[in-house]
Tab-separated table of C-alpha atoms and ligand atoms in Angstrom:
chain	number	residue	atom	x	y	z
C	903	UNK	CA	82.373	100.374	79.675
C	904	UNK	CA	86.356	102.072	79.265
C	905	UNK	CA	88.451	100.124	81.534
C	906	UNK	CA	90.102	102.398	84.019
C	907	UNK	CA	93.993	102.568	84.805
C	908	UNK	CA	93.192	105.481	87.534
C	909	UNK	CA	90.101	106.607	88.903
C	910	UNK	CA	88.776	109.385	91.434
C	911	UNK	CA	87.828	106.890	94.287
C	912	UNK	CA	90.276	107.570	96.930
C	913	UNK	CA	94.176	108.583	97.019
C	914	UNK	CA	94.724	105.097	98.762
C	915	UNK	CA	93.879	103.590	95.660
C	916	UNK	CA	96.951	104.641	94.319
C	917	UNK	CA	99.970	102.409	94.073
C	918	UNK	CA	103.139	102.791	95.692
C	919	UNK	CA	105.381	105.435	94.679
C	920	UNK	CA	108.908	104.877	92.873
C	921	UNK	CA	110.632	106.470	95.750
C	922	UNK	CA	109.036	104.438	98.055
C	923	UNK	CA	109.535	101.238	96.121
C	924	UNK	CA	113.373	101.508	95.995
C	925	UNK	CA	113.920	102.377	99.401
C	926	UNK	CA	111.603	99.306	100.517
C	927	UNK	CA	113.499	97.380	98.146
C	928	UNK	CA	116.926	98.651	99.183
C	929	UNK	CA	115.904	97.660	102.638
C	930	UNK	CA	115.495	93.293	101.475
C	931	UNK	CA	119.689	92.647	102.205
C	932	UNK	CA	120.432	90.309	105.117
C	933	UNK	CA	119.351	89.957	108.419
C	934	UNK	CA	118.817	92.773	110.390
C	935	UNK	CA	117.157	93.106	114.131
C	936	UNK	CA	113.437	93.247	114.502
C	937	UNK	CA	110.677	95.286	116.145
C	938	UNK	CA	112.198	98.713	115.148
C	939	UNK	CA	115.549	98.165	116.225
C	940	UNK	CA	116.947	98.369	113.252
C	941	UNK	CA	118.672	101.628	111.452
C	942	UNK	CA	115.741	102.069	108.889
C	943	UNK	CA	113.358	103.262	111.891
C	944	UNK	CA	116.039	105.331	113.846
C	945	UNK	CA	116.710	107.024	110.104
C	946	UNK	CA	112.776	107.442	109.555
C	947	UNK	CA	112.458	108.893	112.790
C	948	UNK	CA	115.692	111.313	112.514
C	949	UNK	CA	114.283	111.800	109.114
C	950	UNK	CA	111.321	112.923	110.893
C	951	UNK	CA	112.652	115.195	113.551
C	952	UNK	CA	114.655	116.596	110.813
C	953	UNK	CA	111.507	117.655	108.850
C	954	UNK	CA	109.498	118.447	111.856
C	955	UNK	CA	112.400	120.630	113.262
C	956	UNK	CA	112.723	119.339	116.449
C	957	UNK	CA	112.959	116.457	119.079
C	958	UNK	CA	109.555	114.491	118.731
C	959	UNK	CA	109.009	111.058	120.038
C	960	UNK	CA	107.510	108.949	116.409
C	961	UNK	CA	106.238	105.727	116.343
C	962	UNK	CA	105.431	103.767	112.882
C	963	UNK	CA	102.013	101.978	112.847
C	964	UNK	CA	100.408	100.098	109.877
C	965	UNK	CA	97.460	102.442	109.169
C	966	UNK	CA	95.240	105.743	110.303
C	967	UNK	CA	92.960	104.628	112.390
C	968	UNK	CA	95.468	102.809	114.719
C	969	UNK	CA	97.102	106.228	115.338
C	970	UNK	CA	94.002	108.189	116.027
C	971	UNK	CA	92.396	105.150	118.248
C	972	UNK	CA	95.835	105.435	120.007
C	973	UNK	CA	96.903	109.098	120.384
C	974	UNK	CA	93.314	108.865	122.093
C	975	UNK	CA	93.638	106.613	124.103
C	976	UNK	CA	97.258	107.882	125.498
C	977	UNK	CA	95.679	111.252	125.555
C	978	UNK	CA	92.699	110.229	127.796
C	979	UNK	CA	90.972	107.923	130.749
C	980	UNK	CA	88.486	106.042	130.122
C	981	UNK	CA	86.103	108.512	131.725
C	982	UNK	CA	87.108	111.512	129.287
C	983	UNK	CA	85.835	113.006	126.097
C	984	UNK	CA	87.568	113.716	122.746
C	985	UNK	CA	85.857	116.720	120.665
C	986	UNK	CA	85.889	116.166	117.285
C	987	UNK	CA	84.194	117.478	113.553
C	988	UNK	CA	80.908	115.436	112.933
C	989	UNK	CA	82.331	114.415	109.557
C	990	UNK	CA	85.461	113.380	110.793
C	991	UNK	CA	87.214	110.406	110.361
C	992	UNK	CA	87.476	109.337	113.859
C	993	UNK	CA	83.756	109.819	114.507
C	994	UNK	CA	82.556	108.515	110.684
C	995	UNK	CA	85.315	105.963	109.923
C	996	UNK	CA	86.867	104.099	112.747
C	997	UNK	CA	83.986	101.582	113.326
C	998	UNK	CA	84.590	102.762	117.270
C	999	UNK	CA	88.092	102.483	117.237
C	1000	UNK	CA	88.842	105.277	118.968
C	1001	UNK	CA	86.308	104.407	121.812
C	1002	UNK	CA	87.373	100.587	122.145
C	1003	UNK	CA	91.068	101.198	122.180
C	1004	UNK	CA	90.287	103.934	125.171
C	1005	UNK	CA	87.960	102.031	127.014
C	1006	UNK	CA	84.933	104.312	126.954
C	1007	UNK	CA	86.078	107.646	125.911
C	1008	UNK	CA	82.734	109.610	124.208
C	1009	UNK	CA	83.409	111.707	121.290
C	1010	UNK	CA	81.639	114.421	121.330
C	1011	UNK	CA	81.271	116.566	117.742
C	1012	UNK	CA	80.723	120.137	116.608
C	1013	UNK	CA	78.975	120.694	113.201
C	1014	UNK	CA	80.970	123.585	111.733
C	1015	UNK	CA	81.153	125.039	108.001
C	1016	UNK	CA	83.520	123.899	105.519
C	1017	UNK	CA	84.574	120.667	108.151
C	1018	UNK	CA	86.811	122.912	110.386
C	1019	UNK	CA	86.423	122.833	114.181
C	1020	UNK	CA	86.063	126.208	115.341
C	1021	UNK	CA	87.518	128.060	119.225
C	1022	UNK	CA	83.986	128.897	119.661
C	1023	UNK	CA	82.193	125.476	118.978
C	1024	UNK	CA	84.801	124.019	121.573
C	1025	UNK	CA	83.852	126.476	123.917
C	1026	UNK	CA	80.293	126.176	123.503
C	1027	UNK	CA	80.797	122.017	123.978
C	1028	UNK	CA	82.814	122.679	127.185
C	1029	UNK	CA	80.937	125.256	128.924
C	1030	UNK	CA	77.731	123.007	128.313
C	1031	UNK	CA	78.069	120.781	131.024
C	1032	UNK	CA	80.986	120.830	133.675
C	1033	UNK	CA	79.507	118.212	135.811
C	1034	UNK	CA	80.368	115.077	137.644
C	1035	UNK	CA	77.815	112.979	135.158
C	1036	UNK	CA	79.554	114.151	132.294
C	1037	UNK	CA	82.132	112.604	130.655
C	1038	UNK	CA	84.980	114.924	131.030
C	1039	UNK	CA	86.619	116.757	128.161
C	1040	UNK	CA	89.937	116.139	127.643
C	1041	UNK	CA	91.003	116.728	123.842
C	1042	UNK	CA	90.208	118.237	120.385
C	1043	UNK	CA	91.164	116.568	117.143
C	1044	UNK	CA	91.325	118.163	114.307
C	1045	UNK	CA	91.555	116.701	110.689
C	1046	UNK	CA	94.449	118.836	108.088
C	1047	UNK	CA	94.214	118.512	105.023
C	1048	UNK	CA	89.846	118.317	106.133
C	1049	UNK	CA	87.973	115.377	105.481
C	1050	UNK	CA	85.565	117.840	102.869
C	1051	UNK	CA	89.372	119.354	101.258
C	1052	UNK	CA	89.711	122.013	103.258
C	1053	UNK	CA	92.386	123.216	105.230
C	1054	UNK	CA	93.385	124.657	108.345
C	1055	UNK	CA	95.852	127.328	108.249
C	1056	UNK	CA	98.697	127.581	110.873
C	1057	UNK	CA	96.742	130.397	112.630
C	1058	UNK	CA	93.304	128.516	112.739
C	1059	UNK	CA	95.534	125.496	114.420
C	1060	UNK	CA	97.147	128.395	116.575
C	1061	UNK	CA	93.552	130.007	117.394
C	1062	UNK	CA	92.386	126.192	118.304
C	1063	UNK	CA	95.637	124.898	120.689
C	1064	UNK	CA	94.806	128.695	122.534
C	1065	UNK	CA	91.166	127.757	123.214
C	1066	UNK	CA	92.335	124.517	124.065
C	1067	UNK	CA	94.519	124.736	126.296
C	1068	UNK	CA	92.788	127.247	127.969
C	1069	UNK	CA	90.175	124.468	129.128
C	1070	UNK	CA	92.970	122.103	129.597
C	1071	UNK	CA	92.611	120.124	126.872
C	1072	UNK	CA	95.331	118.426	124.417
C	1073	UNK	CA	95.162	119.086	120.739
C	1074	UNK	CA	95.910	115.667	118.206
C	1075	UNK	CA	95.745	116.158	114.427
C	1076	UNK	CA	95.180	113.882	112.042
C	1077	UNK	CA	97.012	114.738	109.134
C	1078	UNK	CA	96.327	111.728	107.043
C	1079	UNK	CA	96.579	114.397	104.070
C	1080	UNK	CA	98.961	116.827	105.972
C	1081	UNK	CA	100.979	116.537	103.381
C	1082	UNK	CA	98.692	117.705	101.049
C	1083	UNK	CA	97.646	120.688	103.439
C	1084	UNK	CA	101.184	121.730	103.747
C	1085	UNK	CA	101.873	121.949	99.796
C	1086	UNK	CA	98.588	124.068	99.903
C	1087	UNK	CA	99.897	126.109	102.720
C	1088	UNK	CA	103.638	126.417	101.390
C	1089	UNK	CA	104.435	126.415	105.228
C	1090	UNK	CA	107.089	124.340	106.851
C	1091	UNK	CA	105.695	120.990	108.782
C	1092	UNK	CA	106.084	122.783	112.434
C	1093	UNK	CA	104.342	126.205	111.585
C	1094	UNK	CA	101.306	124.289	111.152
C	1095	UNK	CA	101.398	121.693	113.386
C	1096	UNK	CA	104.129	122.085	117.230
C	1097	UNK	CA	104.376	125.581	116.471
C	1098	UNK	CA	100.796	126.054	116.162
C	1099	UNK	CA	100.104	124.262	119.224
C	1100	UNK	CA	99.467	120.641	117.999
C	1101	UNK	CA	100.392	117.766	120.839
C	1102	UNK	CA	100.159	114.574	118.959
C	1103	UNK	CA	99.831	114.173	115.300
C	1104	UNK	CA	98.218	111.085	113.461
C	1105	UNK	CA	100.936	111.637	109.821
C	1106	UNK	CA	99.935	109.793	107.022
C	1107	UNK	CA	101.741	107.982	105.142
C	1108	UNK	CA	99.295	105.712	102.714
C	1109	UNK	CA	97.656	108.621	100.821
C	1110	UNK	CA	101.039	110.412	99.562
C	1111	UNK	CA	102.983	107.464	98.098
C	1112	UNK	CA	103.659	104.039	100.524
C	1113	UNK	CA	102.111	100.917	100.736
C	1114	UNK	CA	100.928	101.047	104.414
C	1115	UNK	CA	101.848	103.069	107.111
C	1116	UNK	CA	100.870	106.120	109.616
C	1117	UNK	CA	103.370	107.756	111.776
C	1118	UNK	CA	101.713	108.646	115.249
C	1119	UNK	CA	104.158	111.570	116.575
C	1120	UNK	CA	104.554	113.033	119.664
C	1121	UNK	CA	105.633	116.903	119.898
C	1122	UNK	CA	104.490	116.761	123.400
C	1123	UNK	CA	106.691	113.922	124.360
C	1124	UNK	CA	105.733	113.745	127.483
C	1125	UNK	CA	102.481	112.426	126.170
C	1126	UNK	CA	104.377	109.431	124.709
C	1127	UNK	CA	104.590	107.419	128.385
C	1128	UNK	CA	104.397	104.151	127.265
C	1129	UNK	CA	103.142	104.800	124.086
C	1130	UNK	CA	104.930	101.878	122.517
C	1131	UNK	CA	103.297	99.369	125.064
C	1132	UNK	CA	99.694	100.476	123.238
C	1133	UNK	CA	101.059	100.114	119.695
C	1134	UNK	CA	102.350	96.409	120.679
C	1135	UNK	CA	99.052	95.191	122.419
C	1136	UNK	CA	96.723	96.548	119.435
C	1137	UNK	CA	98.780	94.924	117.219
C	1138	UNK	CA	100.220	97.930	115.931
C	1139	UNK	CA	104.325	96.734	116.427
C	1140	UNK	CA	105.453	95.665	113.041
C	1141	UNK	CA	108.427	92.594	113.592
C	1142	UNK	CA	109.964	93.540	110.458
C	1143	UNK	CA	110.188	96.996	110.976
C	1144	UNK	CA	112.417	97.824	108.930
C	1145	UNK	CA	109.941	97.480	105.970
C	1146	UNK	CA	107.296	100.334	107.109
C	1147	UNK	CA	110.290	102.550	107.706
C	1148	UNK	CA	112.385	102.298	104.882
C	1149	UNK	CA	109.378	103.690	102.470
C	1150	UNK	CA	108.906	106.224	104.796
C	1151	UNK	CA	112.980	107.388	104.227
C	1152	UNK	CA	112.347	106.371	100.596
C	1153	UNK	CA	109.246	109.211	100.478
C	1154	UNK	CA	110.953	111.934	102.824
C	1155	UNK	CA	114.521	112.013	101.896
C	1156	UNK	CA	113.929	112.376	98.247
C	1157	UNK	CA	111.337	115.051	98.949
C	1158	UNK	CA	108.513	113.113	97.370
C	1159	UNK	CA	106.481	113.434	100.252
C	1160	UNK	CA	105.931	117.253	98.988
C	1161	UNK	CA	105.942	116.573	95.582
C	1162	UNK	CA	103.385	114.134	95.429
C	1163	UNK	CA	101.070	115.886	97.703
C	1164	UNK	CA	101.477	119.181	95.246
C	1165	UNK	CA	100.944	117.105	92.166
C	1166	UNK	CA	97.949	115.337	93.840
C	1167	UNK	CA	96.546	119.015	94.859
C	1168	UNK	CA	97.474	120.444	91.256
C	1169	UNK	CA	95.319	117.733	89.711
C	1170	UNK	CA	92.474	118.657	91.808
C	1171	UNK	CA	92.646	121.961	90.942
C	1172	UNK	CA	92.153	121.803	87.610
C	1173	UNK	CA	90.109	119.229	87.835
C	1174	UNK	CA	87.828	122.223	89.622
C	1175	UNK	CA	88.538	124.245	87.307
C	1176	UNK	CA	87.269	122.195	84.240
C	1177	UNK	CA	84.282	121.376	86.713
C	1178	UNK	CA	83.440	125.158	86.816
C	1179	UNK	CA	82.914	126.122	83.214
C	1180	UNK	CA	80.227	123.195	83.216
C	1181	UNK	CA	76.663	124.646	83.899
C	1182	UNK	CA	74.795	122.411	86.737
C	1183	UNK	CA	77.770	121.268	88.447
C	1184	UNK	CA	77.907	123.393	91.890
C	1185	UNK	CA	81.321	122.681	93.880
C	1186	UNK	CA	80.481	122.133	97.106
C	1187	UNK	CA	83.406	123.357	99.711
C	1188	UNK	CA	86.504	125.645	98.753
C	1189	UNK	CA	88.698	123.418	96.882
C	1190	UNK	CA	92.127	123.797	99.200
C	1191	UNK	CA	94.118	120.186	99.080
C	1192	UNK	CA	93.492	116.952	96.115
C	1193	UNK	CA	89.458	116.715	96.578
C	1194	UNK	CA	86.795	118.379	94.847
C	1195	UNK	CA	83.423	117.792	96.020
C	1196	UNK	CA	80.918	118.210	93.580
C	1197	UNK	CA	77.276	118.131	93.500
C	1198	UNK	CA	75.862	116.330	89.875
C	1199	UNK	CA	72.291	115.472	89.783
C	1200	UNK	CA	71.715	111.948	89.926
C	1201	UNK	CA	71.083	110.988	86.633
C	1202	UNK	CA	74.008	112.733	85.231
C	1203	UNK	CA	76.141	111.055	88.401
C	1204	UNK	CA	74.776	107.601	87.363
C	1205	UNK	CA	75.832	108.395	83.509
C	1206	UNK	CA	79.540	109.066	84.484
C	1207	UNK	CA	79.570	106.111	87.082
C	1208	UNK	CA	78.446	104.196	84.031
C	1209	UNK	CA	80.677	105.283	81.868
C	1210	UNK	CA	83.331	103.166	84.292
C	1211	UNK	CA	84.294	105.944	86.704
C	1212	UNK	CA	84.431	105.460	90.144
C	1213	UNK	CA	84.069	108.105	93.205
C	1214	UNK	CA	82.775	108.151	96.841
C	1215	UNK	CA	79.306	109.483	97.219
C	1216	UNK	CA	79.005	108.867	101.256
C	1217	UNK	CA	81.564	111.218	102.293
C	1218	UNK	CA	80.832	114.635	104.888
C	1219	UNK	CA	77.494	115.504	103.389
C	1220	UNK	CA	77.001	113.985	100.295
C	1221	UNK	CA	77.983	114.939	96.981
C	1222	UNK	CA	80.305	113.548	95.168
C	1223	UNK	CA	83.953	113.281	96.120
C	1224	UNK	CA	86.515	113.698	93.738
C	1225	UNK	CA	89.834	112.760	94.717
C	1226	UNK	CA	93.198	113.134	93.141
C	1227	UNK	CA	96.276	111.132	94.026
C	1228	UNK	CA	100.077	111.436	93.315
C	1229	UNK	CA	100.064	108.987	89.718
C	1230	UNK	CA	96.598	111.281	88.985
C	1231	UNK	CA	97.620	112.592	85.410
C	1232	UNK	CA	96.239	115.525	83.723
C	1233	UNK	CA	94.648	113.095	80.864
C	1234	UNK	CA	92.981	111.673	83.614
C	1235	UNK	CA	91.631	114.893	84.706
C	1236	UNK	CA	90.538	116.029	81.237
C	1237	UNK	CA	89.277	112.513	80.634
C	1238	UNK	CA	87.035	112.613	83.181
C	1239	UNK	CA	85.686	116.144	83.194
C	1240	UNK	CA	84.994	115.768	79.263
C	1241	UNK	CA	82.710	113.254	80.220
C	1242	UNK	CA	80.885	114.713	83.416
C	1243	UNK	CA	80.735	117.589	81.043
C	1244	UNK	CA	78.879	115.335	78.198
C	1245	UNK	CA	76.262	113.651	80.914
C	1246	UNK	CA	75.459	116.741	82.386
C	1247	UNK	CA	74.765	117.981	78.788
C	1248	UNK	CA	71.274	115.578	78.412
C	1249	UNK	CA	69.642	116.743	82.634
I	2090	LIG	C1	92.542	107.754	105.339
I	2090	LIG	C2	92.286	108.241	106.375
I	2090	LIG	C3	92.660	107.893	107.723
I	2090	LIG	C4	92.993	106.420	107.640
I	2090	LIG	O1	92.647	105.599	107.512
I	2090	LIG	P1	93.114	103.737	107.486
I	2090	LIG	O2	92.432	103.389	106.268
I	2090	LIG	O3	92.819	103.451	108.965
I	2090	LIG	O4	94.799	104.131	107.537
I	2090	LIG	C5	92.890	108.694	108.790
I	2090	LIG	N1	92.123	109.904	108.868
I	2090	LIG	C6	91.575	110.373	107.312
I	2090	LIG	C7	91.191	111.805	107.630
I	2090	LIG	C8	91.451	109.878	106.376
I	2090	LIG	O5	91.167	110.375	105.237
């Protein structure tokens, strides 16, 4: 078995990008005020407002599960329900945190193609029950890029927000891979978020090159009421906040947030092209960001794993999720694809 430096398991298996690392070192001088009352945190929040081109409220949390869970808790009362896709991280990968932190909000799921919620599916779910015995729908959460590697366009988000607004629902976006989606769309960050009607965004940094960190961004600032208390109570208020914030400054100021995403997407595109010419491999979803979902026969899949490669096989609807990161190289992709081709040869 060949030892591998980089893998295709997840973009959170990658290290810290140089821009974030340098900012962390730069922040490591002397004493500064704690709990976010420092200049690095102010600067990082200002950079977010610059990139999103609006006066949003910004909070820096340790991870995405808490960002999503606390966003749900701030949009809903305990008797409400939240609508999301059945493969969404919120539903499948957060160990019930959204329900827990909101004291019992019910998660309602839709099963629509390619991991994307549709306005019709929201409408159908909301109109199914309107009586007092069912938890009242209060929000929609969509993931961009989605858990199966597809992307919502600004038009699709706008259509969802129109329906949501009409039905009295807030719109949350899980943007753990929003940078990848923006890199694909080639649009301004505002176009696929608040211009399109998103109220609250969980904006991911870890998969984009940070050590840790997710920002919760309230475009609808009224919804941020007392969010600082929720963060503190949930153990998400970092005392040495400068070290959560400075890497964000490094990522945003240098443009690395977009470059890293463009690179990861390009590597996934290269992988997709290499797999397309291997007989027997089926790409399961349109490859629109930095993941390729491929179906390969179990025997071939095992051979690839036996060669020392790692990737996930439990996400979405099965198949193999092949994820590229900011530091994935062309050589990594080519070696991986060659081993898959070889494994497929004998099956
Ligand atoms: C990775 C990820 C998150 C964040 O997960 P944490 O491990 O809690 O940081 C949230 N949503 C999606 C879609 C993700 O892929």
